[in-house]
XYZ file of C-alpha atoms in Angstrom:
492
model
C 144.431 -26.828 -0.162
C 147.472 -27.485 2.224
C 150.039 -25.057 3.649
C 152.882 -27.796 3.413
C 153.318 -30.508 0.936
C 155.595 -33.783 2.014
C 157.708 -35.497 -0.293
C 158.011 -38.811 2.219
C 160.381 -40.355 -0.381
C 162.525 -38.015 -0.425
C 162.135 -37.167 3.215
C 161.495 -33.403 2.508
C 158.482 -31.187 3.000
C 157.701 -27.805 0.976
C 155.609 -24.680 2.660
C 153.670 -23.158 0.588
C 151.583 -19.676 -0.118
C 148.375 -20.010 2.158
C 146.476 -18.287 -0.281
C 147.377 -19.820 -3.106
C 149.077 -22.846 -2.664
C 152.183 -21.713 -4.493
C 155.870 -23.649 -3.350
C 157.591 -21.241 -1.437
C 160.434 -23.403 -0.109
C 161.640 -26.913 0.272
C 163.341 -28.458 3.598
C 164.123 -31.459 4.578
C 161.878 -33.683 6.981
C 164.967 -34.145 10.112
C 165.518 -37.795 11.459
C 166.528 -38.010 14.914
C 170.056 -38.788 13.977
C 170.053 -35.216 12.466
C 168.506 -33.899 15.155
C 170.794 -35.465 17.758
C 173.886 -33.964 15.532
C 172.805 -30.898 15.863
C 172.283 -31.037 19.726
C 175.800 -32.165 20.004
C 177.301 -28.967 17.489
C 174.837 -26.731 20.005
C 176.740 -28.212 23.314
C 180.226 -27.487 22.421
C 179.002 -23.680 20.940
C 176.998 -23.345 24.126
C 180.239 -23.316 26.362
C 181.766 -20.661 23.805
C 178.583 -18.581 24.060
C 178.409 -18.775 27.491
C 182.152 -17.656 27.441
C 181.636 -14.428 26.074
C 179.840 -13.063 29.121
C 177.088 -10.730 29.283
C 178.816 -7.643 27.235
C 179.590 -10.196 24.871
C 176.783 -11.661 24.000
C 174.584 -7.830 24.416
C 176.977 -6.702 21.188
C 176.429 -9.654 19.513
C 172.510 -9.918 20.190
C 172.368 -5.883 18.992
C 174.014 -6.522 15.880
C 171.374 -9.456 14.981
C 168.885 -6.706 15.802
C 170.094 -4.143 13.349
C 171.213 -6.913 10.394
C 167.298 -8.031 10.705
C 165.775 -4.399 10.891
C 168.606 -3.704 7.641
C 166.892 -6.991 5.817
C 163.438 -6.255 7.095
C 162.294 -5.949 3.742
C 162.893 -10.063 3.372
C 161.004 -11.257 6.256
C 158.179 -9.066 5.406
C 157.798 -10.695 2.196
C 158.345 -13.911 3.834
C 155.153 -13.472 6.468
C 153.109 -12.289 3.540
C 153.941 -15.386 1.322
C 154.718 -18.354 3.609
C 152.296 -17.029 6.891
C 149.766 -15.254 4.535
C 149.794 -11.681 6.702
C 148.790 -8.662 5.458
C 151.525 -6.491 4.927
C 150.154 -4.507 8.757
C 150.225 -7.576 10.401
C 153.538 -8.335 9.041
C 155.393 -5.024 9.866
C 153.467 -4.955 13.333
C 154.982 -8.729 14.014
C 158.767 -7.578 13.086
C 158.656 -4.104 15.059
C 157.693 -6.408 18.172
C 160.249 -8.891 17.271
C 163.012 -6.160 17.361
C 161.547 -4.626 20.704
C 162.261 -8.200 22.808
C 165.743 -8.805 20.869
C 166.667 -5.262 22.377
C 165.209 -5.685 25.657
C 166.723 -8.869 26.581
C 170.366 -7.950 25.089
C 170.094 -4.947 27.028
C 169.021 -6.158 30.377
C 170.089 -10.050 31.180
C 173.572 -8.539 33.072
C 171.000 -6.427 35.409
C 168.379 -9.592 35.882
C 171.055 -12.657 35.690
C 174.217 -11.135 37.337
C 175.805 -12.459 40.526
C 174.471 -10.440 43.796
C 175.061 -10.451 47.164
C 172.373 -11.822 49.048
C 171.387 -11.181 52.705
C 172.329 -14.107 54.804
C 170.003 -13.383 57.790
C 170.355 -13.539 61.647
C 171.643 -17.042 62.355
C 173.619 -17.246 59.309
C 175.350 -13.513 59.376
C 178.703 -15.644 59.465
C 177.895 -16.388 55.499
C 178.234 -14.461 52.504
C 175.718 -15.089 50.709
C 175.701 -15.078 46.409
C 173.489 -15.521 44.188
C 173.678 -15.860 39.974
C 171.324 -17.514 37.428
C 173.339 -19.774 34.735
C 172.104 -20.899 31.594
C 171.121 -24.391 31.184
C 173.461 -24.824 27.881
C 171.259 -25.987 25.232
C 167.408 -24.939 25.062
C 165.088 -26.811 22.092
C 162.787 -24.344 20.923
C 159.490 -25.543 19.124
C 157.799 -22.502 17.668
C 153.846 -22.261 15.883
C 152.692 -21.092 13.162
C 150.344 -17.959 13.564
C 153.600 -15.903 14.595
C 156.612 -17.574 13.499
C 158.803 -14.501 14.007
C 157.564 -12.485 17.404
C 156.240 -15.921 19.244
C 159.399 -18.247 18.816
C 161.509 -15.190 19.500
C 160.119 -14.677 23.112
C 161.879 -18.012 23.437
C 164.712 -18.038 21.564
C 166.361 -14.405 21.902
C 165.793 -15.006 26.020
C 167.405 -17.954 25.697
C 170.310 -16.517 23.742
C 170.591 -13.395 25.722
C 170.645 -15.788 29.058
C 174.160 -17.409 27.185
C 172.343 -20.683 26.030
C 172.671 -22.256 22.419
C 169.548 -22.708 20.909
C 168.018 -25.310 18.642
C 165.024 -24.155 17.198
C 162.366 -26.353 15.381
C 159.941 -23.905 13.423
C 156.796 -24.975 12.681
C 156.179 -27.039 8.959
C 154.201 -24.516 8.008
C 156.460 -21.794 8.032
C 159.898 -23.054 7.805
C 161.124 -20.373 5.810
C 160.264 -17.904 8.264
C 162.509 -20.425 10.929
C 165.647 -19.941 8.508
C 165.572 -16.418 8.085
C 166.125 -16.008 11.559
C 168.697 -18.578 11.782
C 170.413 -17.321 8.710
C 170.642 -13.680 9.914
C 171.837 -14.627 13.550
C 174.425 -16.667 11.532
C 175.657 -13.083 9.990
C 175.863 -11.702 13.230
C 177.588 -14.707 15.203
C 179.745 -16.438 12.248
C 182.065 -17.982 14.968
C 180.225 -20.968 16.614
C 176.578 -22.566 15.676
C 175.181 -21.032 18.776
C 171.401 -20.955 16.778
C 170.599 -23.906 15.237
C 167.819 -25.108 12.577
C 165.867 -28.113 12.804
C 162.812 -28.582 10.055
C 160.347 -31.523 10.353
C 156.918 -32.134 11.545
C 155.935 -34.012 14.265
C 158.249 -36.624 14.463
C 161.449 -33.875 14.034
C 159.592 -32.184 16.954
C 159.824 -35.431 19.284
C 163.189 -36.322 18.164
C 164.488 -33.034 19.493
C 162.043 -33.416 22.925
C 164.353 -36.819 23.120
C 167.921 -35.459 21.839
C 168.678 -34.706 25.380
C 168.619 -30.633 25.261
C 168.512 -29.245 28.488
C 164.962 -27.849 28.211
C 162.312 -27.414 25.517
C 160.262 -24.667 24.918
C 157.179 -24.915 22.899
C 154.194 -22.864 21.579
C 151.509 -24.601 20.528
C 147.982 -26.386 20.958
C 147.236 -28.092 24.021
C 146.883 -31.410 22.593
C 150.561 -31.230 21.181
C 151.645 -29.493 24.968
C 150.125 -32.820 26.403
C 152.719 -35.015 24.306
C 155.733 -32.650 24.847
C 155.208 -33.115 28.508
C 155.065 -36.881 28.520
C 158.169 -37.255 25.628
C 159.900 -35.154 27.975
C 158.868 -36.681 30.817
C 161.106 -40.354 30.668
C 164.117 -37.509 31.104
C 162.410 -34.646 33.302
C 163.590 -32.531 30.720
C 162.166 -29.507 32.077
C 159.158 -27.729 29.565
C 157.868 -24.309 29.486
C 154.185 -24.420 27.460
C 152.397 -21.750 26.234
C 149.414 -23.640 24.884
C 146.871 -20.697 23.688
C 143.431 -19.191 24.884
C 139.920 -18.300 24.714
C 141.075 -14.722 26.119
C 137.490 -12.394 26.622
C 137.325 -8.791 26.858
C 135.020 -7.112 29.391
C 133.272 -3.354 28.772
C 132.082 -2.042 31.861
C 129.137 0.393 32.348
C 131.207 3.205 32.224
C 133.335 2.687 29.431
C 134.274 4.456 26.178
C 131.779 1.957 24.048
C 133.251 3.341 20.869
C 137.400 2.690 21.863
C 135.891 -0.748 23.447
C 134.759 -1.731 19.669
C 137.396 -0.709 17.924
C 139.607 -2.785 20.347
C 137.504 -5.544 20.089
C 137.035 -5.968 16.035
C 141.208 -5.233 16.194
C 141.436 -7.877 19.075
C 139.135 -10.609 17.477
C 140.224 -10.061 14.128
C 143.830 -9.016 13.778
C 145.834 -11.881 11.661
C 142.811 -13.273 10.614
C 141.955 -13.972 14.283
C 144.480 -16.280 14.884
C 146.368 -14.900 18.013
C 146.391 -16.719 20.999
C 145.527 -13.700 22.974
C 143.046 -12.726 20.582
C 139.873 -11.111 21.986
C 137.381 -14.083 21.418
C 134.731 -13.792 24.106
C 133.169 -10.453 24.647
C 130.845 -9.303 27.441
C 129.256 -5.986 27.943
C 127.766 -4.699 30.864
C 123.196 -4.470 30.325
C 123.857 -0.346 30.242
C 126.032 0.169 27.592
C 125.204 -3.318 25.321
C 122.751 -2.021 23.208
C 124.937 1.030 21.659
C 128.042 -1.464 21.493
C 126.264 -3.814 19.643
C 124.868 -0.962 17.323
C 128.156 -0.126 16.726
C 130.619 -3.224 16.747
C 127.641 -4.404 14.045
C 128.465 -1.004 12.112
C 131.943 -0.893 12.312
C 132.080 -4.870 11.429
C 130.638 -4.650 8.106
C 133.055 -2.516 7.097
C 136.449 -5.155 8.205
C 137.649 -7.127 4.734
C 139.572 -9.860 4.464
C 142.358 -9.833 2.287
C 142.415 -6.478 3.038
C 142.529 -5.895 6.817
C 143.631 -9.616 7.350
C 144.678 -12.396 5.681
C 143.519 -16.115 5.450
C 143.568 -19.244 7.414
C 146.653 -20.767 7.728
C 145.750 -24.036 8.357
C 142.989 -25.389 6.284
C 141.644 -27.781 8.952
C 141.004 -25.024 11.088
C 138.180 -23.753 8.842
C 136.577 -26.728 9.711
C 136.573 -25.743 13.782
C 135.660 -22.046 12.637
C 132.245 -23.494 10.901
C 131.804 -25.766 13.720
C 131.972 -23.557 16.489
C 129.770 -21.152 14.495
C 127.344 -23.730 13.097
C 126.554 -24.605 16.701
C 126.423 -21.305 18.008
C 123.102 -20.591 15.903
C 121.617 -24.097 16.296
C 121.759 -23.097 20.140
C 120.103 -19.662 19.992
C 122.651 -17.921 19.237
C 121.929 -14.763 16.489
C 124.586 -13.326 13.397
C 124.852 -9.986 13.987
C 127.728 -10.091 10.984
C 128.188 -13.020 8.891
C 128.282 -16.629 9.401
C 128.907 -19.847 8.207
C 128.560 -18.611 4.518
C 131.258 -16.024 5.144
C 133.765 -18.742 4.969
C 135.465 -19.232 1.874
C 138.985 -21.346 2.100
C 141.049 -20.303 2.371
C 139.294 -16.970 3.385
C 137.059 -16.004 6.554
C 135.595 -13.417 4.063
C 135.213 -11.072 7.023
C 134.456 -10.863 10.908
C 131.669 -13.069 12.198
C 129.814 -11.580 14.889
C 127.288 -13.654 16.864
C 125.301 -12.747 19.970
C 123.520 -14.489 22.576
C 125.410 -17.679 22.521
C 124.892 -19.964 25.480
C 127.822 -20.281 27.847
C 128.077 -24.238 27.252
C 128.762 -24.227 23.968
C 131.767 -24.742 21.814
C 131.940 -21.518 20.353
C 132.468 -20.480 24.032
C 134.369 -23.295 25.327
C 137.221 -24.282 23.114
C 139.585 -21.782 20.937
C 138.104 -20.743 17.679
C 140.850 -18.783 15.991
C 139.540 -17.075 13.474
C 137.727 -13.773 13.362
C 134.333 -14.756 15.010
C 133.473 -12.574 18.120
C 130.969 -13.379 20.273
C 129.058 -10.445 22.087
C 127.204 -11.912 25.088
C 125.219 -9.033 27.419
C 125.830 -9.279 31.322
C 124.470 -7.911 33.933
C 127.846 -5.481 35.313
C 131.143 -5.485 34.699
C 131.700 -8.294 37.961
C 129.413 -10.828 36.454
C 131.090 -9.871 32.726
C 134.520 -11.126 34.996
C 133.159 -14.050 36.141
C 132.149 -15.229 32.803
C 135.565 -14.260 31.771
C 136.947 -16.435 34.424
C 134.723 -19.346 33.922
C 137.157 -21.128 30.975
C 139.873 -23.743 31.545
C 142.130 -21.682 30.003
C 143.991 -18.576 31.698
C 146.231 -16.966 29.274
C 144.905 -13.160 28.671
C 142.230 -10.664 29.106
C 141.106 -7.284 28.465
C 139.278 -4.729 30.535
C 137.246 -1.499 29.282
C 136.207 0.500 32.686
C 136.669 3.988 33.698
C 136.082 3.779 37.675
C 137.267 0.361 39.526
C 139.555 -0.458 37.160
C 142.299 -2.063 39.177
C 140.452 -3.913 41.169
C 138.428 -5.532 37.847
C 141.438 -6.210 36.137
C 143.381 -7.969 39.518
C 140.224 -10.274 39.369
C 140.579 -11.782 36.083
C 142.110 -15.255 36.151
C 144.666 -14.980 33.671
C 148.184 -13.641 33.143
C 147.878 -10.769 31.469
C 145.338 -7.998 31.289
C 145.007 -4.934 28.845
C 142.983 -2.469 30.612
C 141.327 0.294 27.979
C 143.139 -1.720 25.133
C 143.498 -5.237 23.765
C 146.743 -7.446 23.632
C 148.925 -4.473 25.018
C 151.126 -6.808 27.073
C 153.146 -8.468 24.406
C 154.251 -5.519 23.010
C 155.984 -4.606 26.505
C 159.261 -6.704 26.952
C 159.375 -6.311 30.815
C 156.027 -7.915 31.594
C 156.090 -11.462 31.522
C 154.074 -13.280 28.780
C 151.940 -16.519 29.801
C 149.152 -18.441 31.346
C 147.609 -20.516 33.992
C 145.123 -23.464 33.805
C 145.044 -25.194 30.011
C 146.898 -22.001 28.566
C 150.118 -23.862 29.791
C 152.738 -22.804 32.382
C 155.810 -20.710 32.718
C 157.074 -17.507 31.306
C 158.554 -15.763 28.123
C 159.739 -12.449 27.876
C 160.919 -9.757 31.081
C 162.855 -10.915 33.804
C 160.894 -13.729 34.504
C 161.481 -14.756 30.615
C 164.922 -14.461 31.220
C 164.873 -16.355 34.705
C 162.928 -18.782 32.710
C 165.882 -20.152 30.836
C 168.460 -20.093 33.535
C 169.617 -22.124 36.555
C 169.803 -20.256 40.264
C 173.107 -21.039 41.619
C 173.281 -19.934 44.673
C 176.734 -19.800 47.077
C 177.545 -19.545 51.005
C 181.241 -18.354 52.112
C 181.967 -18.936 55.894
C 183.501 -15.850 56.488
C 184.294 -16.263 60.464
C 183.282 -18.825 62.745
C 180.071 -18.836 64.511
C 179.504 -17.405 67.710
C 177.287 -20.225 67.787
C 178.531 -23.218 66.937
C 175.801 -25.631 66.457
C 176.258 -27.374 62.876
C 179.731 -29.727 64.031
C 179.819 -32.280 66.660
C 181.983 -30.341 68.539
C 179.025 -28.362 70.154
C 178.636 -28.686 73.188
C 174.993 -28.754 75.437
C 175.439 -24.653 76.165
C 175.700 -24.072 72.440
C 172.451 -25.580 71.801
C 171.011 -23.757 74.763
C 171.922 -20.707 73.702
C 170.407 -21.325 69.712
C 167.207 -21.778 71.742
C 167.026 -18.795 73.649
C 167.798 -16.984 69.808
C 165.002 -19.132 68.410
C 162.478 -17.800 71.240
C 163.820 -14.423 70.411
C 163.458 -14.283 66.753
C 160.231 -16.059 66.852
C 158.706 -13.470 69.209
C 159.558 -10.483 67.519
């Protein structure tokens, strides 16, 4: 079974039901002559959006907010048949969705606005300004596990930042892609501000080439690799956010019970495939034995279908039985499940293993899918260091009652949930992304916002300088004098 079906004759692709391989819509596979059309409609509507000003664009971004909350009903049918969620998962996706549109409508005048800027001791002859300008026209190439909330940390900071968007969703949920677009379109009639593009791969490159100002894309790191390098020939800059192997620590002292309810939710909301799922677990000697007791209880009770839904992509069952298959070859044991729990398009259920050496792939490379792996450590420091021990760097979670802080400011990674799981994308001022293989750069907050806008900064001689050292009318007293403020300033 596939989740997309190409028609290479006809140059069109159709998405289809995860579950049951039903057509759910047909699109057509963009050349890069479309692509480069499009780009060119986005420039001229860029300058119109950027026009409007930050009120403008607020009441404009608002009213796409309540138009999608007014059509919710659509999109929630849409994640169910295109992306396979659970009708949860859905509603939970949308509600975060709507939380960023608001946030970043409400708050790019505050974070983006021009300010006055100090202009320190041998430049107080300056005013000093500072503003952040959008870049004009952002590509946006958005996955497949979210294709509402993840794209949206791109493309509604983009918007609210007064860029025109073109926006690429993934093949396997173009649907979900229009829907967005469509809606926008109902709020901002006037100019194409938030453009479609659907294709796979080769639409995606043709849009990395069309000669937007930057791309933003959400993906493996494999595909990250080649967005850099078709990107590269024009230094178009790239923000990546290229997933995780995030791990969740339970200290000695922690509520064991909270810790594995966060951690089944963590590993196996959307079917596991989140890129900040919980994927790793350690748990400190003192409290293992009663969380694995428990997580082992709690996990036979978690149905797919039910609680979650499939496996998007098919070939990803493939890594799932892999990673597990290789797990148990190595020592490690099946608390819950395991390689006969998968059933395409189904992981029938979580897959808990234990004891799984360090070096393997199961512990080394992203899974996604609900497979948790409980490994005991000595305390909650070596539990970190375990944690930290993984190219990638994207989140983390923390369960600890005393020490807390200074736990979670240890953990190499962006984000940390401390006493929950995947808390942080659910709060639109914190910035959302990684270091190491997880990729680079930042979606949603300020930062998100900074992300897709230029610093412009301005001086404004205002008198002249008592000091007048930058013309070659100074004289040798002038440059005395600068040194005897040097020796002062660099004293203090």
């Amino acid at each position: 079974m596939t989740t997309a079906r190409v028609d290479r004759a006809q140059a069109q692709f159709t998405s289809l039901d995860p579950v049951n391989a039903e057509p759910v819509a047909t699109f057509p596979a963009e050349d890069e002559a479309a692509v480069r059309a499009k780009v060119a409609r986005a420039r001229e509507a860029a300058a119109w959006w950027d026009g409007l000003g930050h009120d403008g664009r607020r009441t404009r971004l608002l009213a796409w907010k309540r138009i999608m909350t007014r059509r919710r009903a659509e999109i929630i049918d849409l994640l169910r048949r295109e992306n396979g969620k659970v009708r949860a998962d859905a509603v939970i996706e949308l509600s975060v969705t709507l939380t960023h549109v608001d946030w970043a409508a409400r708050h790019a005048h505050r974070v983006l606005r021009r300010r006055s800027m100090p202009s320190g001791p041998l430049m107080f002859n300056q005013a000093s300004t500072l503003e952040y300008k959008p870049y004009g026209v952002i590509g946006v190439i958005g996955p497949w596990n979210y294709p509402v909330f993840t794209p949206m940390g791109s493309v509604a900071y983009a918007l609210a930042a007064g860029n025109a968007v073109v926006f690429k969703p993934s093949e396997y949920t173009p649907a979900c892609g229009k829907w967005l677009v469509d809606t926008f379109a109902e709020a901002v009639p006037e100019h194409p501000v938030l453009q479609l593009v659907t294709g796979a791969g080769p639409t995606g490159a043709a849009l990395c080439d069309s000669g937007v100002d930057k791309i933003a894309f959400t993906g493996s790191r494999a595909t990250g690799s080649r967005i850099l390098a078709a990107c590269a020939p024009r230094l178009t800059p790239v923000l990546l956010e290229l997933g995780g192997k995030d791990a969740l620590v339970v200290a000695e002292d922690a509520d064991v019970d909270t810790a594995v309810e966060a951690a089944l939710w963590g590993g196996c909301a959307n079917a596991g495939q989140s890129c900040t799922g919980i994927e790793r677990v350690y748990v400190a000697d003192a409290v293992h034995e009663r969380f694995e007791t428990r997580l082992t209880e709690r996990a036979r009770q978690i149905r797919a279908r039910e609680d979650f839904g499939p496996i998007t992509m098919p070939g990803q069952l493939d890594i799932i039985r892999r990673h597990v298959d290789d797990a148990l070859a190595r020592g490690g044991r099946a608390l819950v499940g395991g390689p006969e729990s998968i059933s395409p398009p189904y992981v029938l259920g979580p897959i808990v293993l234990a004891d799984v050496p360090e070096d393997s792939a199961a512990l080394r490379e992203e899974t996604f899918g609900p497979v948790l792996i409980v490994n005991r450590v000595r305390d909650a420091q070596e539990g970190v260091r375990r944690a930290n021990a993984s190219e990638f760097g994207l989140g983390a979670s923390l369960f600890a009652r005393r020490g807390a802080t200074a736990l979670a400011r240890s953990l190499r990674s962006g984000m940390v949930s401390v006493n929950d799981v995947m808390a942080f994308p659910g709060v639109p001022s914190l910035p959302f992304g990684g270091v190491g293989a997880s990729g680079h750069g930042r979606i949603h907050g300020a930062d998100g916002l900074k992300e897709f806008a230029v610093a412009h900064a301005v001086t404004r001689r205002r008198f002249a300088a008592p000091l007048a050292v930058s013309t070659y009318a100074r004289g040798a007293k002038d440059i005395a004098r600068l040194e005897r403020v040097v020796r002062f300033l660099g004293s203090r």
